[in-house]
Structure formats: structure tokens, C-alpha cells
PDB file of C-alpha atoms in Angstrom:
ATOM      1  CA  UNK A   1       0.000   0.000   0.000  1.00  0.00           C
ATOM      2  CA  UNK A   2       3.136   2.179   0.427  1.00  0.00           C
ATOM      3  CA  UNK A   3       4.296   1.700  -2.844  1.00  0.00           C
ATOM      4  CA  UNK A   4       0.541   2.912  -4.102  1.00  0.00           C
ATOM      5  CA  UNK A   5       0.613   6.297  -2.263  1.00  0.00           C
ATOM      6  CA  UNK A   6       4.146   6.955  -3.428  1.00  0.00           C
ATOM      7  CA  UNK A   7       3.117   6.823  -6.750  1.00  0.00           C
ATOM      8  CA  UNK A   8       0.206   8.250  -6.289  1.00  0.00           C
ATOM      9  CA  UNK A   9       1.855  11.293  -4.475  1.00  0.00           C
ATOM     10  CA  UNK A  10       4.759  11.127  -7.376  1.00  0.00           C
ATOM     11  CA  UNK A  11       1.704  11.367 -10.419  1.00  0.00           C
ATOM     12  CA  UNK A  12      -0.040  14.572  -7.948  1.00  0.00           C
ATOM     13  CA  UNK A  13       3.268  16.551  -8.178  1.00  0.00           C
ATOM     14  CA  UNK A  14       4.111  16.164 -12.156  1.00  0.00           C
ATOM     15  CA  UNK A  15       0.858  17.051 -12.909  1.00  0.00           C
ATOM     16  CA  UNK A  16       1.574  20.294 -10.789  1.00  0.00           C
ATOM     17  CA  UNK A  17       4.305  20.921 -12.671  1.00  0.00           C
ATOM     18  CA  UNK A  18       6.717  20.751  -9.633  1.00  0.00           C
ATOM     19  CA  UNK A  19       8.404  17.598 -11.167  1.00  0.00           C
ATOM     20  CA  UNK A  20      10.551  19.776 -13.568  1.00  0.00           C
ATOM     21  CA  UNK A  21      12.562  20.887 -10.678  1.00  0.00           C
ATOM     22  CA  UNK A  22      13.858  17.417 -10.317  1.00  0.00           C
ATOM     23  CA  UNK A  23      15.645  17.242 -13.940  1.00  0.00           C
ATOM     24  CA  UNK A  24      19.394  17.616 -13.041  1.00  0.00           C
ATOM     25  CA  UNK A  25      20.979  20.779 -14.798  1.00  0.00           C
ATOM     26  CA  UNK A  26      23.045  18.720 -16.626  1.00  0.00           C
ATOM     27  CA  UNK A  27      20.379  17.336 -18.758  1.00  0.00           C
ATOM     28  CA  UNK A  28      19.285  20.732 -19.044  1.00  0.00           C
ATOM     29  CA  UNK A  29      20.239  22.119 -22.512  1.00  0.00           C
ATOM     30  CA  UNK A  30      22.558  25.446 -22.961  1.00  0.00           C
ATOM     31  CA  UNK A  31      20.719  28.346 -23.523  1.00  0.00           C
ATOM     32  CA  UNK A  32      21.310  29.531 -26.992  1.00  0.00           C
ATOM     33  CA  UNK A  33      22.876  33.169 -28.186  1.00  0.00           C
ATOM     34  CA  UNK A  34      21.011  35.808 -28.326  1.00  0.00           C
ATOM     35  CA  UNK A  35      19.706  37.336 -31.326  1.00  0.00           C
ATOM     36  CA  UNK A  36      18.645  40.996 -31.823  1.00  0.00           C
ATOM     37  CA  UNK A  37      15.134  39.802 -32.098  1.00  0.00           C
ATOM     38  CA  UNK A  38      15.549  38.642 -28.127  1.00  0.00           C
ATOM     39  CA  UNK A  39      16.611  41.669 -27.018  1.00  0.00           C
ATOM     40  CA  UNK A  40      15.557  45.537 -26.766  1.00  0.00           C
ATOM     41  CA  UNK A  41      18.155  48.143 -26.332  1.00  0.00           C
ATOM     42  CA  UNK A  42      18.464  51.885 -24.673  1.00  0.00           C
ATOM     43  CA  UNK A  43      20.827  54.124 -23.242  1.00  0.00           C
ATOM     44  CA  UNK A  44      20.672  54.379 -19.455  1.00  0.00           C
ATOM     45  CA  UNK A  45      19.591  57.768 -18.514  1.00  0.00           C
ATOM     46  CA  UNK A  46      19.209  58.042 -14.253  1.00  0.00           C
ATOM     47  CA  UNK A  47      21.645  59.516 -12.298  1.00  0.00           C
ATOM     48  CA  UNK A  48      25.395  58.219 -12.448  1.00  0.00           C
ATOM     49  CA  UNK A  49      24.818  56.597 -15.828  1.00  0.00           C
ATOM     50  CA  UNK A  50      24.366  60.491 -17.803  1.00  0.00           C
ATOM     51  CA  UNK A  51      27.766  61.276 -19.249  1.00  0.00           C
ATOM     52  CA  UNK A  52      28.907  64.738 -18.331  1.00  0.00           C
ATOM     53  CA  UNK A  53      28.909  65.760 -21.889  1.00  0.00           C
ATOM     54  CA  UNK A  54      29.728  69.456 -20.491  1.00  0.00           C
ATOM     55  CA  UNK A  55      33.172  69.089 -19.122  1.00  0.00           C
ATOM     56  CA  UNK A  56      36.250  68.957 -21.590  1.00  0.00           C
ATOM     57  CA  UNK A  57      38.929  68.008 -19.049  1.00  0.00           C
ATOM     58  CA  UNK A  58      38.714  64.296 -19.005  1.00  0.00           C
ATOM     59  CA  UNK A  59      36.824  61.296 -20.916  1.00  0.00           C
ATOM     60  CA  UNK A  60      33.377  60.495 -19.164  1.00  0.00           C
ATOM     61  CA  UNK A  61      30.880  57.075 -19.791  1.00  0.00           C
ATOM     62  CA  UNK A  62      27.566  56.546 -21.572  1.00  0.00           C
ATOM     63  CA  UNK A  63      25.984  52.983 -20.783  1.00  0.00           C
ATOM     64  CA  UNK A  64      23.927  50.725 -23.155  1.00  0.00           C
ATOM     65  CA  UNK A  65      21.212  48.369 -21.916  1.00  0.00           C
ATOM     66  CA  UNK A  66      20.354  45.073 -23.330  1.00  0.00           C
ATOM     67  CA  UNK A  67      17.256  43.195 -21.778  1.00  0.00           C
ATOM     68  CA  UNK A  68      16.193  39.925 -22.628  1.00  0.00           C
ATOM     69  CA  UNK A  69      12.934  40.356 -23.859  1.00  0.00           C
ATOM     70  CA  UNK A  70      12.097  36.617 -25.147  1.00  0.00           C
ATOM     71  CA  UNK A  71      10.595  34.005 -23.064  1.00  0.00           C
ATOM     72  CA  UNK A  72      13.468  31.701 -22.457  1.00  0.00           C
ATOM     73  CA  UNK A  73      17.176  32.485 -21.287  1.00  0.00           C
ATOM     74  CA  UNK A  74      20.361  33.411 -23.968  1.00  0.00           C
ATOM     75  CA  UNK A  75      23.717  34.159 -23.745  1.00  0.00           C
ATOM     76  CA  UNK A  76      25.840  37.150 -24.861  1.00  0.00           C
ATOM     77  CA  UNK A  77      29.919  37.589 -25.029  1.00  0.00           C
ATOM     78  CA  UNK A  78      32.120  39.719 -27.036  1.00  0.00           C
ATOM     79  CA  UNK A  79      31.401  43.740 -27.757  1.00  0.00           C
ATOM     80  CA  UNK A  80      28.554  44.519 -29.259  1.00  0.00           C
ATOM     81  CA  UNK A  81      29.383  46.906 -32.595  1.00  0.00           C
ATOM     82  CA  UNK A  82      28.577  50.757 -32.160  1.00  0.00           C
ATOM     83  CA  UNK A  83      28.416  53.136 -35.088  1.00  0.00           C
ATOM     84  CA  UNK A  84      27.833  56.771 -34.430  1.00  0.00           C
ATOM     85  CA  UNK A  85      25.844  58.710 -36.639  1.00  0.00           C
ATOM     86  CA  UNK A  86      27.124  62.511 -36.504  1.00  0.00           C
ATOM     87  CA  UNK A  87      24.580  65.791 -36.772  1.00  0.00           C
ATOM     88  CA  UNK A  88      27.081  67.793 -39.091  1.00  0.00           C
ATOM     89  CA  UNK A  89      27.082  67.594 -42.435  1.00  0.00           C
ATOM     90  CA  UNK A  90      30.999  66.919 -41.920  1.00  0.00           C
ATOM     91  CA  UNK A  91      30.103  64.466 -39.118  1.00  0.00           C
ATOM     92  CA  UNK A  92      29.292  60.739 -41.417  1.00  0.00           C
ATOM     93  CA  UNK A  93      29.502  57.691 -39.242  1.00  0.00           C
ATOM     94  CA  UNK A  94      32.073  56.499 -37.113  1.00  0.00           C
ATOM     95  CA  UNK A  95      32.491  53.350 -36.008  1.00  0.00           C
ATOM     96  CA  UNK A  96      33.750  52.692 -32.540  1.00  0.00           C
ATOM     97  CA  UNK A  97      37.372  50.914 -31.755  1.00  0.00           C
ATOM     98  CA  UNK A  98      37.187  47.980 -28.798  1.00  0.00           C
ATOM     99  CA  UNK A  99      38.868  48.643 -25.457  1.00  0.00           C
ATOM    100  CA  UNK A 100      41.154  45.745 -25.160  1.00  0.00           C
ATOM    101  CA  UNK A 101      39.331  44.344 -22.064  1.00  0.00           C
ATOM    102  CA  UNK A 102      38.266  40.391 -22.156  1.00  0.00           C
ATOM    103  CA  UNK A 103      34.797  40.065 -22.613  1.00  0.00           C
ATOM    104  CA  UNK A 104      32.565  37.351 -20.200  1.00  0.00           C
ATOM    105  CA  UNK A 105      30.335  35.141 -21.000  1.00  0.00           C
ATOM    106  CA  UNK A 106      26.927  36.065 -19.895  1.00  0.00           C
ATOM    107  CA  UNK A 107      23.532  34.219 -19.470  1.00  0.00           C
ATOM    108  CA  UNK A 108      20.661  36.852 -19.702  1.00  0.00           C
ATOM    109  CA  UNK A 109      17.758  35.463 -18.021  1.00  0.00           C
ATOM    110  CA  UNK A 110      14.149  36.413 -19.592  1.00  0.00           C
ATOM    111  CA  UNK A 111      13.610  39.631 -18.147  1.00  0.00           C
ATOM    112  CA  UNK A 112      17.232  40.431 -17.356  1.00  0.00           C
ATOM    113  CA  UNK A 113      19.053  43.286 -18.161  1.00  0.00           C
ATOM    114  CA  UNK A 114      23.274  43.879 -19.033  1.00  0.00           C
ATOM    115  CA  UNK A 115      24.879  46.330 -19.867  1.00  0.00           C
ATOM    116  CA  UNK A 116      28.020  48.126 -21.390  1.00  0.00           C
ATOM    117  CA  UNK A 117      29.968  50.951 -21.521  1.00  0.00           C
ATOM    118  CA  UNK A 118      31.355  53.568 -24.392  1.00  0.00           C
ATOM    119  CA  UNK A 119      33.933  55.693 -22.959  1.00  0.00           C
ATOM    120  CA  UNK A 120      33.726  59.168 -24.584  1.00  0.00           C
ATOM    121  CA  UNK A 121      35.790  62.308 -24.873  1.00  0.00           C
ATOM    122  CA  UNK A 122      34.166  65.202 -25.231  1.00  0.00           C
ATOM    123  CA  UNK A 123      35.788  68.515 -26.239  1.00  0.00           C
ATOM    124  CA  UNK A 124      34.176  72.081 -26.101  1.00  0.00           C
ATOM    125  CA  UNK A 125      31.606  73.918 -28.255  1.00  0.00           C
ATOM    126  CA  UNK A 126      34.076  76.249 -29.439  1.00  0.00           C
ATOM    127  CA  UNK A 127      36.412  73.593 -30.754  1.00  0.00           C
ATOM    128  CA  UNK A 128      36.397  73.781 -34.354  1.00  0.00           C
ATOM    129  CA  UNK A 129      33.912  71.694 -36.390  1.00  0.00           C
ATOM    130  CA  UNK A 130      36.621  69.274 -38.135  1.00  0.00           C
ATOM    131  CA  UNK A 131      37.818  68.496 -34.507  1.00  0.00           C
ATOM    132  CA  UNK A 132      34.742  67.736 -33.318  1.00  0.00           C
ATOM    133  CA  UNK A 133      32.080  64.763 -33.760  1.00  0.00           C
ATOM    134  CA  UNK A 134      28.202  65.855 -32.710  1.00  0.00           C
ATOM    135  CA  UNK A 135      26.382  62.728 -31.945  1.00  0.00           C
ATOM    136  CA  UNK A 136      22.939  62.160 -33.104  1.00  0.00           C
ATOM    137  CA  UNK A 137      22.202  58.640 -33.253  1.00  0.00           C
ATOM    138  CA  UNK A 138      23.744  55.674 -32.493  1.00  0.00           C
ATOM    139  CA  UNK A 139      23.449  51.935 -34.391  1.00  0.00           C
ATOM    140  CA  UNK A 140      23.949  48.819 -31.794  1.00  0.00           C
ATOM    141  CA  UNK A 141      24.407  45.277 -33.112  1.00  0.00           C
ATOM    142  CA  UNK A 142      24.292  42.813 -30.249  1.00  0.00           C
ATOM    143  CA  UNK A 143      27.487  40.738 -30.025  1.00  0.00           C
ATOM    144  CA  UNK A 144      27.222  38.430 -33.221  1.00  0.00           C
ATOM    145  CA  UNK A 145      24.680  39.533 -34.903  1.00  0.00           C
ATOM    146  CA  UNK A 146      24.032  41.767 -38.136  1.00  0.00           C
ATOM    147  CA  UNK A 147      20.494  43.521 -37.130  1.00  0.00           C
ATOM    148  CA  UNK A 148      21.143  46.572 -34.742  1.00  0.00           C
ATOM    149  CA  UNK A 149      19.115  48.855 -32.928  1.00  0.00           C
ATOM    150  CA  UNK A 150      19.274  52.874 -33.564  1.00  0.00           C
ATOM    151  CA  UNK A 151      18.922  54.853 -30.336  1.00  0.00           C
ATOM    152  CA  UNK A 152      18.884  58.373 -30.576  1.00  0.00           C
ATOM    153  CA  UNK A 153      21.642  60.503 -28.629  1.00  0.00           C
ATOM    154  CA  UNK A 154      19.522  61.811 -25.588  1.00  0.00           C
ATOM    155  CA  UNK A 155      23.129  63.611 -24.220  1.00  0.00           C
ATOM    156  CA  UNK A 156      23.717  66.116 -26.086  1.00  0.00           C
ATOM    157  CA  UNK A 157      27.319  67.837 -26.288  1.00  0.00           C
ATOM    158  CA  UNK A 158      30.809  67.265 -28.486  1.00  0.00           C
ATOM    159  CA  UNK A 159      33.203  63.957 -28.532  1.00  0.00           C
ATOM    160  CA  UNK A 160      36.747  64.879 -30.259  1.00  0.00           C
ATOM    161  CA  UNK A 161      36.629  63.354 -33.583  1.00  0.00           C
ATOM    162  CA  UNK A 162      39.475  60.913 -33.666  1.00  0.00           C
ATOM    163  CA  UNK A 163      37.698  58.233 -35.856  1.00  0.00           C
ATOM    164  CA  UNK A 164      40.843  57.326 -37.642  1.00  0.00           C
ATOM    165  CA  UNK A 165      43.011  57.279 -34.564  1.00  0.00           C
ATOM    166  CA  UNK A 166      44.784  53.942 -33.603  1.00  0.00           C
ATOM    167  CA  UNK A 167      44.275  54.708 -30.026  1.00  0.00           C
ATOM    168  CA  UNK A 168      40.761  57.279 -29.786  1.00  0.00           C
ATOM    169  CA  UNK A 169      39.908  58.678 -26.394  1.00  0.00           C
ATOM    170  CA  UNK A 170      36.444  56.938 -27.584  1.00  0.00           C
ATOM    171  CA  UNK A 171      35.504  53.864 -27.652  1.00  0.00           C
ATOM    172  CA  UNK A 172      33.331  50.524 -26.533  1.00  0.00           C
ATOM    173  CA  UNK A 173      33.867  47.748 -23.821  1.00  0.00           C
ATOM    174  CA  UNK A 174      32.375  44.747 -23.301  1.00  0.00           C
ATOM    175  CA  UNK A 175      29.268  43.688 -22.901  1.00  0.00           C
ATOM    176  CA  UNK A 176      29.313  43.041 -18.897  1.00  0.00           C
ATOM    177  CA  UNK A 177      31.906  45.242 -17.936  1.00  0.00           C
TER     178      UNK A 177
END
């Protein structure tokens, strides 16, 4: 009669749904990448996350947002790829460099957010306009992928344009860091 209620009890609990807990995580598959179609993107706005676009005297830090907006968990490593998109005329696009920090591997969790940073050096409103890069919008490809997102520049301000420097005062790190 044990045996009966045991099973009994065992067949009450998988039809809750509470037997799913008891599948070891090894059996468990990998989450897969995630795409661009998983993810929505911003720039973080509140509080220590604003760059201070109005001081010239050292480089300051925007941050990007992914969160994973799809109903089952994915992983992102490496930088995602940033293109500005200037408000001059003179301006064109400029594609970011990579810090040379090592990127982590990261499992986003549905729901979760990550982040990254673009360090930025901005230069004064008086510097002359082929010295100087005026953000307007900005086009982020998640790590891997070819789709991006275009976020507009809600900052304002100047970055010196070195977008053919080896070494630019501005640039992307990893996702995660």
C-alpha cells in the first residue's frame, strides 16, 4: 500500500508541474545566443549613468542596456558593434574601436538586463567643427549579430573626432563590464 501512495503522491506533483525541478541541470540544454530579435536596447539615462557631456577636461561614460525580452534564457559575449551617426554635415559615421578588455560570458535570463559601456571624450563647443564629432544617433548590433538597434543621442554635447586614430579617447567595452 506504500508503494501505491508513493506513486500516487509522485503522479499529484508532475501534474503540478513541480516535477521539472527534479531534472538535473546537466540534462538541461545550454541556452542559446542571443539574437537581436531577443533583445531591446536603450541608453541608461538616471543619475550616475548620464555622461557629463559638459566638461572637456577628461573622458566620461555613456551605458547601453540590453534586456532579454524573449521568453526563455540566452547568452551574450564579445562587444557589441557601435556606429555613431554625426549631426554635421561633416560628421558621417564612425564606427567605434574595442577597449582591449576580455569580454565574459553572460547568461541573460528572460527579463534580465546587461549592460556596457562607451567611454567618450568630449571637447568644447568652441572647438572647431573638423575636430569635433556631434552625436545624433547611435546603431547597436548585439554581439554576433548583423540587425542593430538605432537609439537616438539623448546627451547632447561634443566627442573629439578621432575616428581614424589607432588609439581614440572613444571607444566601446564589453558587454558586462
Amino acid at each position: 500500500m506504500k508503494h501505491k501512495l508513493t506513486a500516487v503522491a509522485l503522479a499529484a506533483v508532475v501534474v503540478a508541474g513541480t516535477a521539472a525541478a527534479a531534472v538535473p541541470a546537466s540534462a538541461a540544454p545550454a541556452p542559446s545566443r542571443c539574437h537581436t530579435a531577443d533583445l531591446k536596447a536603450g541608453f541608461a539615462t538616471g543619475g550616475d549613468a548620464t555622461p557629463e557631456m559638459g566638461q572637456t577636461k577628461k573622458q566620461t561614460q555613456a551605458f547601453i542596456w540590453f534586456t532579454n525580452k524573449s521568453k526563455h534564457a540566452c547568452t551574450l559575449a564579445g562587444f557589441a558593434g557601435v556606429d555613431m551617426v554625426g549631426a554635421q554635415k561633416t560628421d558621417g559615421t564612425w564606427s567605434l574601436a574595442r577597449s582591449a578588455k576580455k569580454p565574459p560570458k553572460m547568461t541573460l535570463q528572460q527579463g534580465s538586463t546587461v549592460d556596457f559601456s562607451i567611454t567618450l571624450l568630449p571637447v568644447a563647443k568652441s572647438t572647431a567643427s573638423k575636430e569635433k564629432f556631434v552625436p545624433a544617433k547611435f546603431l547597436v548590433t548585439p554581439p554576433n549579430e548583423t540587425t542593430h538597434f538605432t537609439l537616438k543621442w539623448p546627451f547632447g554635447g561634443q566627442i573629439l573626432n578621432q575616428d581614424g586614430a589607432t588609439h581614440p579617447g572613444t571607444y566601446i567595452n564589453p558587454v558586462g563590464l
